[in-house]
Coordinates of C-alpha atoms and ligand atoms in Angstrom, one line a residue:
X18 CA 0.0 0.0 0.0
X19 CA 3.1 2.4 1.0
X20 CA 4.2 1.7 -2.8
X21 CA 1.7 4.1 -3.8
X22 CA 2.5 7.4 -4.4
X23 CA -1.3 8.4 -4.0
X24 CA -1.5 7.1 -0.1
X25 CA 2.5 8.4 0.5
X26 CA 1.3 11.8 -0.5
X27 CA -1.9 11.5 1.7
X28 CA 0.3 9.8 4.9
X29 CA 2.6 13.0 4.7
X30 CA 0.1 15.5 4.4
X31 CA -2.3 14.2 7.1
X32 CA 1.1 13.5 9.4
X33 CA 2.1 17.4 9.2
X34 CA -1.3 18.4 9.2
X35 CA -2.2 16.5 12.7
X36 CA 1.4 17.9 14.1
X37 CA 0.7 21.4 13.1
X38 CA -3.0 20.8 14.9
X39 CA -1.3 19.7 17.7
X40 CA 1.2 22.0 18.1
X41 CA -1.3 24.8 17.3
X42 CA -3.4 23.4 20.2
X43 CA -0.9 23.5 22.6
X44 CA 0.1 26.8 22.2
X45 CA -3.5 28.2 22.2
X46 CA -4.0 26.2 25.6
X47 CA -0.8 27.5 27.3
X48 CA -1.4 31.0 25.8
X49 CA -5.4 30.6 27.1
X50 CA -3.9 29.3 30.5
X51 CA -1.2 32.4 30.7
X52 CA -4.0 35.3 30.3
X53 CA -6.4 33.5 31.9
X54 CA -4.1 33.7 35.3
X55 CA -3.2 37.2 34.7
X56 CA -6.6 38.3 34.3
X57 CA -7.6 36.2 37.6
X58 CA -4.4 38.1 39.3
X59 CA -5.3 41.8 38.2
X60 CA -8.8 40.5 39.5
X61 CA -7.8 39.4 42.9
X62 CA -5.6 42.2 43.0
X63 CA -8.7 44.9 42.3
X64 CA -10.8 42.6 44.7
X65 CA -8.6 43.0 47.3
X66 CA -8.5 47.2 47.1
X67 CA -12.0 46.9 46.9
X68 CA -12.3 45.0 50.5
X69 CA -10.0 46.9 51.7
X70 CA -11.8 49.7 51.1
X71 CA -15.0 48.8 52.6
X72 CA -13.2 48.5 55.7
X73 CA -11.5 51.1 56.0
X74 CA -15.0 52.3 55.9
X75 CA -16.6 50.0 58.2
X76 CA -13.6 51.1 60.8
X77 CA -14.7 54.5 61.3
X78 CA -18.6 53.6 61.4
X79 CA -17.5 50.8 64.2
X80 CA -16.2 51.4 67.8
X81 CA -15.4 48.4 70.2
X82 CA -13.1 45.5 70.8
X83 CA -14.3 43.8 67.6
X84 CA -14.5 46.3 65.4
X85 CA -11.8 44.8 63.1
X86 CA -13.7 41.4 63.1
X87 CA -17.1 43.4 62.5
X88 CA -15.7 45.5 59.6
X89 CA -14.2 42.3 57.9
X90 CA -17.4 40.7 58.0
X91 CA -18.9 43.8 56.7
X92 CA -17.1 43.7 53.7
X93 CA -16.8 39.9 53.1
X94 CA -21.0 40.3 53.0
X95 CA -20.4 43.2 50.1
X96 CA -17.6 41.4 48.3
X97 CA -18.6 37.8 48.5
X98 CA -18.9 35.8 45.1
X99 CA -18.9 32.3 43.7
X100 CA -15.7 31.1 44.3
X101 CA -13.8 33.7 46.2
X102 CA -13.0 32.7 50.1
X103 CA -11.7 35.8 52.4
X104 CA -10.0 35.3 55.7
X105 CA -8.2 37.7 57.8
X106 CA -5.4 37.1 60.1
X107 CA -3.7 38.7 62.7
X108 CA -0.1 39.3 63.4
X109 CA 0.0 36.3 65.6
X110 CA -1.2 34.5 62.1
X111 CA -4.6 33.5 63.9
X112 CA -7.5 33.5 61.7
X113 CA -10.0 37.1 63.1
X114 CA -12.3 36.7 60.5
X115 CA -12.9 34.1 57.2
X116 CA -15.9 33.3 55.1
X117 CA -16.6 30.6 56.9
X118 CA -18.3 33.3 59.3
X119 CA -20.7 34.0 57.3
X120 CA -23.9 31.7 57.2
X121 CA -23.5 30.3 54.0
X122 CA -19.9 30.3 52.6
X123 CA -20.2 29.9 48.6
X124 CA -21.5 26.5 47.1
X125 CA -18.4 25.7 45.0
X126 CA -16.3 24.1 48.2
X127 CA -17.7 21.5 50.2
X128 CA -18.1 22.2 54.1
X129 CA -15.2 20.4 54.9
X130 CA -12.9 21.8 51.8
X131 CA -13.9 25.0 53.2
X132 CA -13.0 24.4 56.6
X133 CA -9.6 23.4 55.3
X134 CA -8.8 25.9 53.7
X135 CA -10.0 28.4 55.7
X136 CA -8.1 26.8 58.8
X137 CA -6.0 29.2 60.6
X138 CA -2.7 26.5 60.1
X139 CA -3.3 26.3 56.5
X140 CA -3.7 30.3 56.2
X141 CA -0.4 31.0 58.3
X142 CA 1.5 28.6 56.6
X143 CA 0.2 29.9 53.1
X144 CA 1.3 33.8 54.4
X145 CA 4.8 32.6 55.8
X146 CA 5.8 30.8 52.5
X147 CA 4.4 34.4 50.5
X148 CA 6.3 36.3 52.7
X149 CA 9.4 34.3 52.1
X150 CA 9.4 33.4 48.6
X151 CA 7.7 36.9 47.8
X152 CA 5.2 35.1 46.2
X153 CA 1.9 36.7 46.7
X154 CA 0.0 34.9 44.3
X155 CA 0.2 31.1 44.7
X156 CA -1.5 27.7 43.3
X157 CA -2.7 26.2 46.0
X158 CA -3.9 22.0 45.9
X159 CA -7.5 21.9 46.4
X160 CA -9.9 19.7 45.2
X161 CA -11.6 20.8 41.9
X162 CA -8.8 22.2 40.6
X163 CA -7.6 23.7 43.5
X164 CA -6.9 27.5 44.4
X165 CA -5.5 30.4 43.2
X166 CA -4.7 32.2 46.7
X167 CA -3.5 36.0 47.2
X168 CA -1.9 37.5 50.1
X169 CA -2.1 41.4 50.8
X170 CA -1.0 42.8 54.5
X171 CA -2.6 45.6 55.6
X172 CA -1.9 48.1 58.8
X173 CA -5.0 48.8 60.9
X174 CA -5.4 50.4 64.7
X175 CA -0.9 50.6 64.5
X176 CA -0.9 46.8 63.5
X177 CA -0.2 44.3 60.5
X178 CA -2.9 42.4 59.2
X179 CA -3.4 40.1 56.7
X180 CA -5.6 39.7 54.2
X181 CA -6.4 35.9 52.4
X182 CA -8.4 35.9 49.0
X183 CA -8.6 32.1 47.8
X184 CA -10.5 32.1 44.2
X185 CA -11.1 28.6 43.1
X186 CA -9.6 27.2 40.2
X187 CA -12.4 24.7 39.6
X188 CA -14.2 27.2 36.9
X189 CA -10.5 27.4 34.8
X190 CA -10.3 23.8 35.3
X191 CA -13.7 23.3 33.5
X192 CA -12.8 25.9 30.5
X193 CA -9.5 23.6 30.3
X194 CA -11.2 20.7 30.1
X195 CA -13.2 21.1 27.4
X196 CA -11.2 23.0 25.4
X197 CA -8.8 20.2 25.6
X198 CA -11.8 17.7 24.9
X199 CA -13.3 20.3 21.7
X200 CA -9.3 19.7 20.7
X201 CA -9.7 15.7 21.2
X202 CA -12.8 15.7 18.8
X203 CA -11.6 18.6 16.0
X204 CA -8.5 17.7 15.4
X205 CA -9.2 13.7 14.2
X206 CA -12.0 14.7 12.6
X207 CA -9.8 17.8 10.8
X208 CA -7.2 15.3 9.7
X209 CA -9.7 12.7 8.8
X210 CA -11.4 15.5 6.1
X211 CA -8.3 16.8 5.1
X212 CA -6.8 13.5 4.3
X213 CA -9.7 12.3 2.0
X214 CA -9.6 16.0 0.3
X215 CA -6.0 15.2 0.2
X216 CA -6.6 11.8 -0.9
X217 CA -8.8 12.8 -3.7
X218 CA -6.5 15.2 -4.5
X219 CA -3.6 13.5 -5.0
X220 CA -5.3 11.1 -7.1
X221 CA -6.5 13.9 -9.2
X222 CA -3.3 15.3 -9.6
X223 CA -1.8 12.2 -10.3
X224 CA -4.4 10.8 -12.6
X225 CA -2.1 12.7 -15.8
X226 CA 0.9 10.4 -14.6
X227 CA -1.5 7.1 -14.6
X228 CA -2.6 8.1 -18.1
X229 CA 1.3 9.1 -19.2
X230 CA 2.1 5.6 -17.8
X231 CA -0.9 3.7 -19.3
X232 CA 0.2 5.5 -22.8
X233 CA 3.8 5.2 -22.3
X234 CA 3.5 0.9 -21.7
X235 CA 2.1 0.6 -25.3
X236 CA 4.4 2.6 -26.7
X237 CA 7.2 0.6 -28.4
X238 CA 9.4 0.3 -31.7
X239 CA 7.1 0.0 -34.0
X240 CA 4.7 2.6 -32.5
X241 CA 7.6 5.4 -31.5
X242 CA 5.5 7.8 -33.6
X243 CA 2.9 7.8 -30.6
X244 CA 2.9 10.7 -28.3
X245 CA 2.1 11.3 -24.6
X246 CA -1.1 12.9 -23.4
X247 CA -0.2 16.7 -22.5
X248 CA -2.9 17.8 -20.4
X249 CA -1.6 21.3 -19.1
X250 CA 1.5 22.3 -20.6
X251 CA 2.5 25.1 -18.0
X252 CA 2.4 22.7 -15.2
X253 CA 5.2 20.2 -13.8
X254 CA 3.6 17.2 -15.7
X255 CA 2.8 19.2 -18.3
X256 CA 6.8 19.8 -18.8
X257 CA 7.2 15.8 -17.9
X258 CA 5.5 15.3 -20.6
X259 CA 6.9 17.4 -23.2
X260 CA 10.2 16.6 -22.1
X261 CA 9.2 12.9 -22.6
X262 CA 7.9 13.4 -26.0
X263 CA 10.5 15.5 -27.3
X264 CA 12.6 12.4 -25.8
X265 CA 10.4 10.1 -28.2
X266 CA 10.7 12.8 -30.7
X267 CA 15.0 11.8 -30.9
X268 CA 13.9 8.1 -30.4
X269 CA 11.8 8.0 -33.4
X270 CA 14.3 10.4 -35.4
X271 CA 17.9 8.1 -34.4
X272 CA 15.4 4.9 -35.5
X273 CA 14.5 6.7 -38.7
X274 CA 18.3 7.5 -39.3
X275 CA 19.1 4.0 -38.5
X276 CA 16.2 2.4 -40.8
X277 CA 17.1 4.5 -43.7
X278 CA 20.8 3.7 -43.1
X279 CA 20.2 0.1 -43.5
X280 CA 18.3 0.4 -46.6
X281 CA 20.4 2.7 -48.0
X282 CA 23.8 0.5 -47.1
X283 CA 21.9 -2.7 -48.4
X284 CA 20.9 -0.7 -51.3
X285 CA 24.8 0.6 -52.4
X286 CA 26.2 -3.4 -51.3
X287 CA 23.0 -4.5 -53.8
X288 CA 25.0 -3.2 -56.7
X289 CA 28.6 -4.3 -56.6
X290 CA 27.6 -8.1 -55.2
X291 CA 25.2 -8.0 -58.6
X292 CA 27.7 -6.9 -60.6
X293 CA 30.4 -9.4 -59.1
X294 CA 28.5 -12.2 -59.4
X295 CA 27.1 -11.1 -63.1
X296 CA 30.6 -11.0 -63.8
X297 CA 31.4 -14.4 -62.6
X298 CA 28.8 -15.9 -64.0
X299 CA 29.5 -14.9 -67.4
X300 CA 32.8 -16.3 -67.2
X301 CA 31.9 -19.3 -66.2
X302 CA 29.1 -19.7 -68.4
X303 CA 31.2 -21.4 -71.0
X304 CA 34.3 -23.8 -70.1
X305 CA 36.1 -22.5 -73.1
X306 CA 36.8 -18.7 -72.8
X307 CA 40.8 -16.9 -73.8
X308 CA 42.8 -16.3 -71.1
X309 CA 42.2 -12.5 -71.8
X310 CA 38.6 -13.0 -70.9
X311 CA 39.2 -14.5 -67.8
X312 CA 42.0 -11.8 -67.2
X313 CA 39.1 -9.1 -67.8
X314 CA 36.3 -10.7 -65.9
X315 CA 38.7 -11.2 -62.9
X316 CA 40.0 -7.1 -63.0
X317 CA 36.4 -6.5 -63.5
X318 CA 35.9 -8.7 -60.2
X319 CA 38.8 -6.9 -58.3
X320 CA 37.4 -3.5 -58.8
X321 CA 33.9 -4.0 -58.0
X322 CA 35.7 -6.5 -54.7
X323 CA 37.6 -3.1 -54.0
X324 CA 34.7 -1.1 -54.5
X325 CA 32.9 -3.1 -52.2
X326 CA 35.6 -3.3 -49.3
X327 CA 35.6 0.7 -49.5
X328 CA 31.7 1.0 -48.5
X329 CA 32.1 -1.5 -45.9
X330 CA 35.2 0.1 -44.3
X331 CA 32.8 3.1 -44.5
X332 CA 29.8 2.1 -43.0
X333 CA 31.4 0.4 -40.3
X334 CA 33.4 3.7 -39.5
X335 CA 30.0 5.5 -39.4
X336 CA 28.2 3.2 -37.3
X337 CA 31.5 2.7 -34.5
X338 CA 31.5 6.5 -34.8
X339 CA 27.3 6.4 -34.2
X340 CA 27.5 4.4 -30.9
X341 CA 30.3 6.3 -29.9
X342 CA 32.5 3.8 -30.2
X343 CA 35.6 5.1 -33.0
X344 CA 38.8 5.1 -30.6
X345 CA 40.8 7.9 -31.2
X346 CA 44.6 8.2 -31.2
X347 CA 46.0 11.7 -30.6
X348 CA 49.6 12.5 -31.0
X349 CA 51.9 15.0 -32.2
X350 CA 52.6 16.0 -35.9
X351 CA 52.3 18.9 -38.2
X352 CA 49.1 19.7 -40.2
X353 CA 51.2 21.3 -42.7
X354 CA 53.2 18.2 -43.1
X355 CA 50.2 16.1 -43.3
X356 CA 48.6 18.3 -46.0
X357 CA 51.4 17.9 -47.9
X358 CA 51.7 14.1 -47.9
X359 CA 47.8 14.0 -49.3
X360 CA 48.4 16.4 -51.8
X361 CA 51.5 14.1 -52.9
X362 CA 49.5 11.4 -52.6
X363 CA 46.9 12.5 -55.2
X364 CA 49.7 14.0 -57.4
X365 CA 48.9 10.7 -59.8
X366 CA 44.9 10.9 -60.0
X367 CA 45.5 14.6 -60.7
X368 CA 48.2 14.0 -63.5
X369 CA 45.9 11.6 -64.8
X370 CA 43.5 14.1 -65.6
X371 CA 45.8 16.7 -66.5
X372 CA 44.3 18.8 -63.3
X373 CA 47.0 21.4 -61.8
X374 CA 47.2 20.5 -58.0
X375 CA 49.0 23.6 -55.6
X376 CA 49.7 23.4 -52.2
X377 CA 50.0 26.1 -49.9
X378 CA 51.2 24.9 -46.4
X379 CA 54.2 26.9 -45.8
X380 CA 53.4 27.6 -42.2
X381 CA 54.3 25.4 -39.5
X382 CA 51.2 24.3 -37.5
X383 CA 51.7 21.8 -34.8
X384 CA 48.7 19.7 -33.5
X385 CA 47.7 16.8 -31.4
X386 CA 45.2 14.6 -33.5
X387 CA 44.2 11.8 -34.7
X388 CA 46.1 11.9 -37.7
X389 CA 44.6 8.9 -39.5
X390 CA 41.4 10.2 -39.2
X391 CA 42.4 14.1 -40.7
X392 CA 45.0 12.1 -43.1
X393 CA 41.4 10.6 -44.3
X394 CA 39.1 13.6 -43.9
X395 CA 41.8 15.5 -46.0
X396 CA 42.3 12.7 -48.9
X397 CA 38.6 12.6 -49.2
X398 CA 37.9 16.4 -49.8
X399 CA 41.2 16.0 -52.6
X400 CA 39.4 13.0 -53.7
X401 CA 36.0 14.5 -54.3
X402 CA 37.8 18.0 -55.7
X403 CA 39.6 15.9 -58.8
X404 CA 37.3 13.5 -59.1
X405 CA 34.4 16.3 -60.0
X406 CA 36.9 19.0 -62.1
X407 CA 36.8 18.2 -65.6
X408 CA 40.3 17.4 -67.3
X409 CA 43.0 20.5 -67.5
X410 CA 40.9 21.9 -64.3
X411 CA 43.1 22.8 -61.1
X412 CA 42.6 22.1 -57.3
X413 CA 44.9 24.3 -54.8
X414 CA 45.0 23.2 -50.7
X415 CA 46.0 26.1 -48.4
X416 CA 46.2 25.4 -44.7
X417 CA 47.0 28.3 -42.1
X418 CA 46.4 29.7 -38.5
X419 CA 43.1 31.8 -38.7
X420 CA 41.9 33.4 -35.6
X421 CA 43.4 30.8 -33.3
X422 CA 41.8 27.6 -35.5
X423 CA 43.3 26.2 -38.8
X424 CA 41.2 26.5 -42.0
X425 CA 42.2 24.2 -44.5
X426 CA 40.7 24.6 -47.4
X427 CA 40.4 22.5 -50.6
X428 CA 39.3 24.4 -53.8
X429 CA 38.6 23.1 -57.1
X430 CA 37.3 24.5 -60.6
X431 CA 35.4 22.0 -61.0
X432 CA 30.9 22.9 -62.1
X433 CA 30.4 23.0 -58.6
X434 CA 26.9 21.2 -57.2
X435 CA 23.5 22.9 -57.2
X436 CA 22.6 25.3 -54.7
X437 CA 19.5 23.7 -54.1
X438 CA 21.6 20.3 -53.1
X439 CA 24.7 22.0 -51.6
X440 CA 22.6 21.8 -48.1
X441 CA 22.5 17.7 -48.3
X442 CA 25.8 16.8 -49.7
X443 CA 26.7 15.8 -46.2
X444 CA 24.0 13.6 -45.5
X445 CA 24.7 10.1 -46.0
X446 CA 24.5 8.1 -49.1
X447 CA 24.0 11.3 -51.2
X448 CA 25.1 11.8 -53.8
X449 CA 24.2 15.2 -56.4
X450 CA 24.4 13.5 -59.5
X451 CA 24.2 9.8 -59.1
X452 CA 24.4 8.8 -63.0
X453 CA 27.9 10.6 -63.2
X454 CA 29.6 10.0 -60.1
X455 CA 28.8 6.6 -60.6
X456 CA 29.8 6.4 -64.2
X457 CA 33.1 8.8 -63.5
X458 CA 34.1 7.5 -60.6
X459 CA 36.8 4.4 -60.5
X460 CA 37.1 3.8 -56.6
X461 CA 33.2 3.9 -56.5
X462 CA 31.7 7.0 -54.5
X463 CA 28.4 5.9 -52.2
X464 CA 27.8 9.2 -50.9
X465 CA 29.7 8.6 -47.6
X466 CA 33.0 10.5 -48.1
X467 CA 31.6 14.1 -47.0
X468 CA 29.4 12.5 -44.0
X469 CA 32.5 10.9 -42.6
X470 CA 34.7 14.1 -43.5
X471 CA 32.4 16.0 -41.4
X472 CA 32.2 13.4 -38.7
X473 CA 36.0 13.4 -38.7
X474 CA 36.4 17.4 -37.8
X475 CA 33.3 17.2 -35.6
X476 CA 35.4 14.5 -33.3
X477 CA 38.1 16.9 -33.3
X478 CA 36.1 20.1 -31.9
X479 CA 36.2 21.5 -35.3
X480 CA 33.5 21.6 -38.6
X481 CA 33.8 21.3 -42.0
X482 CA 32.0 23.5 -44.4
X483 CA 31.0 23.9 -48.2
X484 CA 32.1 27.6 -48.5
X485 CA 31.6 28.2 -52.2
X486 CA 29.9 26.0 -54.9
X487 CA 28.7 27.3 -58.5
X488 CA 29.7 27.3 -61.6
X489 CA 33.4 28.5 -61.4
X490 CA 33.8 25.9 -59.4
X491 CA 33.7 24.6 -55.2
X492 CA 35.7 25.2 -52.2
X493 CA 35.4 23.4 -49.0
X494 CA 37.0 24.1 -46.0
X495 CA 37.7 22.3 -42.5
X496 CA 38.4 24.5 -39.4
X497 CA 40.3 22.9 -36.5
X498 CA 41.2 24.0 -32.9
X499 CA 45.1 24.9 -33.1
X500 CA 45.7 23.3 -29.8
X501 CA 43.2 20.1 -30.3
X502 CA 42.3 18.8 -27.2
X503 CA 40.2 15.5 -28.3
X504 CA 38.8 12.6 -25.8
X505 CA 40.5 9.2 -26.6
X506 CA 36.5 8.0 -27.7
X507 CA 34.7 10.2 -30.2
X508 CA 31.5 10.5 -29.5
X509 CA 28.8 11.9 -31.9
Ligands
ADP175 P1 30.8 10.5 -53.2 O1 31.4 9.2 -52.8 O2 29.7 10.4 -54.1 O3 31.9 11.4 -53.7 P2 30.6 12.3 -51.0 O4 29.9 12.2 -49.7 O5 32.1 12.5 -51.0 O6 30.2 11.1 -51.9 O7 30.0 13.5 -51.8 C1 28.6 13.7 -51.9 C2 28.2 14.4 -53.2 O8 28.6 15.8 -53.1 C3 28.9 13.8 -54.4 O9 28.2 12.8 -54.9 C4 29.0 15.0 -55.3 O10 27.8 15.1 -56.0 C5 29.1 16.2 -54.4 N1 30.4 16.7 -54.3 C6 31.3 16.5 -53.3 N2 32.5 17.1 -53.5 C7 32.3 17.8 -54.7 C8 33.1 18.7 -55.4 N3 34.4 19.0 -55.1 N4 32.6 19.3 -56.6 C9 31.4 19.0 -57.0 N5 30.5 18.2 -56.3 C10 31.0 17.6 -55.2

């Protein structure tokens, strides 16, 4: 049951909701209980001016041996209430005059209570401990409650009285009491409501995740194009949500990538294993065929077996490099070395075609690369740049520091590619004009050299670019950090 988020949420709320209940009721009772003794204080305090008032006025009325005891009772009679007791004492601490004096002392004590209380021992210890402790309001034990009792000497005649008002606490007891018992009752019954509100609530709340989850179970490969319900978009599930379907969003994209890859790859293999086993089926259609036959069919076989090893070294660089997976080796060399090397390389495709190759990399510019990987990036933008400039055409490489990266860049005079294609001639397996660079090419293009150029300068911290294509001819160009600080794994 505690697995659910529903009754978690509900435990929690209804757990700080009862502590914040409690604690609230505390503090109003000991707040209550604080005022409620002042007040009874300030009133004892008043009562007691008021008695002693009275007989002060009494005294001057009254003549005689008792006229102390008289005056007392006089005002007792004029001050006595529900549960106040009055008792004067002496300065030998004997009792002169108490409410127990009068006929009928007030209901709230019982006849003995009040004789306890109002005993001349009790009184005098009760005005020795005041007078010691300075306490002149004290809790006395009592039953119902007990008392609240208040001490006040007075001088009368030349000599110190004392003055004894007892209120009972039994009234303050009662208020106590039931507030605590109205607390008992409300605050269950508050945390009760508020944890079915909360209850239904949280289920209401959390009915968009149920539905997200319900949706998300049937949601698999060959559905990805299914989306999560959105129900508010501003809200916290709303953005769990998005975030999930823009998540689904890449899911279905990478599997789109990766289906159209594997048609595309199966498609370009299609071709060469026709032709090679076109090709050795003809020559072994007939047992009698010249040596020169055979010599053709089996040069015939070895380019299109060469063709063929070239994609598949491709692809499998592309999809090592898609999982993240390509190992890269950095050391130290010079780019303007490198560049160099490629453009000797090429030296015989270009003189083949009568195309004027230039290379400008007098500058010295150190670097710590792969250099296997750019010694491939670079022979495949040279590649591309005399295998599309017609015969007599040039290609120039220049390679320098600019801006604190090095731009290489490859440019040929070749008829350059249409602007309306120049933004796909990365993509994979494209190629602008698949008739001719079929037909012209002799290594066999499949539309992967620029997508794993690209990949190559990417892994590096750096881009390659198509900076100029028309008629006149194309320049591309690869920009690299000078001070190349590539991970050992590139990672797409
Ligand atoms: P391919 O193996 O076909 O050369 P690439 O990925 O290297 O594949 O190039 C993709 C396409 O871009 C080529 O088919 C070609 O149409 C175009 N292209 C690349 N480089 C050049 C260039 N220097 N001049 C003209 N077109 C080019």
């Amino acid at each position: 049951m505690l697995e659910s988020v529903r009754i978690r949420l509900t435990l929690w709320y209804a757990g700080v909701l009862a502590l914040v209940l409690v604690v609230l009721a505390f503090a109003t009772y000991f707040i209550l209980r604080e005022s409620t003794v002042k007040r009874a204080d300030s009133y004892l305090a008043e009562l007691a001016d008021g008695f002693l008032t009275t007989l002060h006025a009494e005294m001057k009325d009254e003549s005689g041996p008792d006229e102390l005891k008289r005056g007392a009772l006089q005002a007792i009679t004029e001050h006595r209430f529900r549960d106040y007791f009055y008792a004067v004492l002496d300065p030998t601490g004997a009792v002169v005059v108490s409410s127990r004096d009068l006929p009928s002392v007030t209901p709230t004590a019982s006849p003995e209570e009040s004789s306890r209380i109002l005993d001349s021992d009790f009184l005098s210890k009760l005005v020795q401990s005041s007078s010691r402790s300075d306490h002149v309001f004290q809790n006395l034990k009592g039953e119902r409650g007990g008392y609240r009792g208040y001490v006040r000497p007075f001088t009368e005649n030349g000599q110190t009285y004392t003055l004894v008002i007892l209120q009972s606490l039994h009234p303050q007891k009662e208020m106590y009491e039931e507030l605590a018992q109205t607390f008992s009752l409300v605050i269950p019954i508050a945390v009760l409501l508020a944890s079915v509100g909360g209850y239904f609530l949280a289920r209401k709340s959390l009915a968009p995740v149920v539905a997200m989850s319900t949706q998300a179970g049937h949601i698999g490969a060959a559905t990805l194009h299914e989306r999560l319900p959105v129900q508010n978009e501003k809200d916290e599930l709303g953005h769990l949500a998005r975030s999930f379907n823009q998540l689904l969003d890449r899911l279905d994209q990478s599997f789109e990538r990766q289906r159209r890859f594997m048609a595309d790859a199966s498609h370009e293999l299609r071709t060469p294993v026709a032709i090679l086993r076109g090709e050795a089926e003809v020559a072994l259609s007939r047992p009698d065929r010249a040596p020169e036959e055979y010599r053709e069919s089996l040069a015939v076989l070895r380019a299109e077996s060469q063709r063929l090893t070239h994609i598949v070294e491709d692809l499998f660089t592309l999809a090592r490099a898609d999982a993240g997976q390509y190992p890269l080796s950095p050391h130290d060399f010079y780019l303007d070395e490198l560049v160099a090397d490629c453009t000797h390389t090429t030296r015989t495709l270009a003189l083949a075609k009568r195309i004027t190759l230039n290379c400008d990399a007098a500058q010295e510019l150190p670097m710590h690369a792969d250099e296997a990987l750019l010694r491939r990036m670079i022979l495949n933008l040279l590649d591309n740049a005399i295998k599309y400039t017609p015969e007599g055409g040039s290609v120039s490489v220049t390679c320098r520091l600019e801006g604190g990266e090095y731009a290489l860049s490859i440019a040929d005079t070749g008829p350059g590619i249409p602007a309306e294609l120049q933004p796909r001639i990365f993509e994979r397996f494209f190629r602008a004009d698949k008739a001719r660079s079929r037909a012209e090419n002799d290594g066999g293009g499949a539309g992967l050299g620029l997508s794993i150029a690209r990949w190559i300068a990417e892994a590096h911290h750096g881009r390659l670019e198509l900076v100029r294509s028309d008629a006149t001819g194309s320049t591309f160009a690869a920009y690299l950090p000078a001070k190349s600080a590539v991970s050992t794994v590139a990672v797409r």
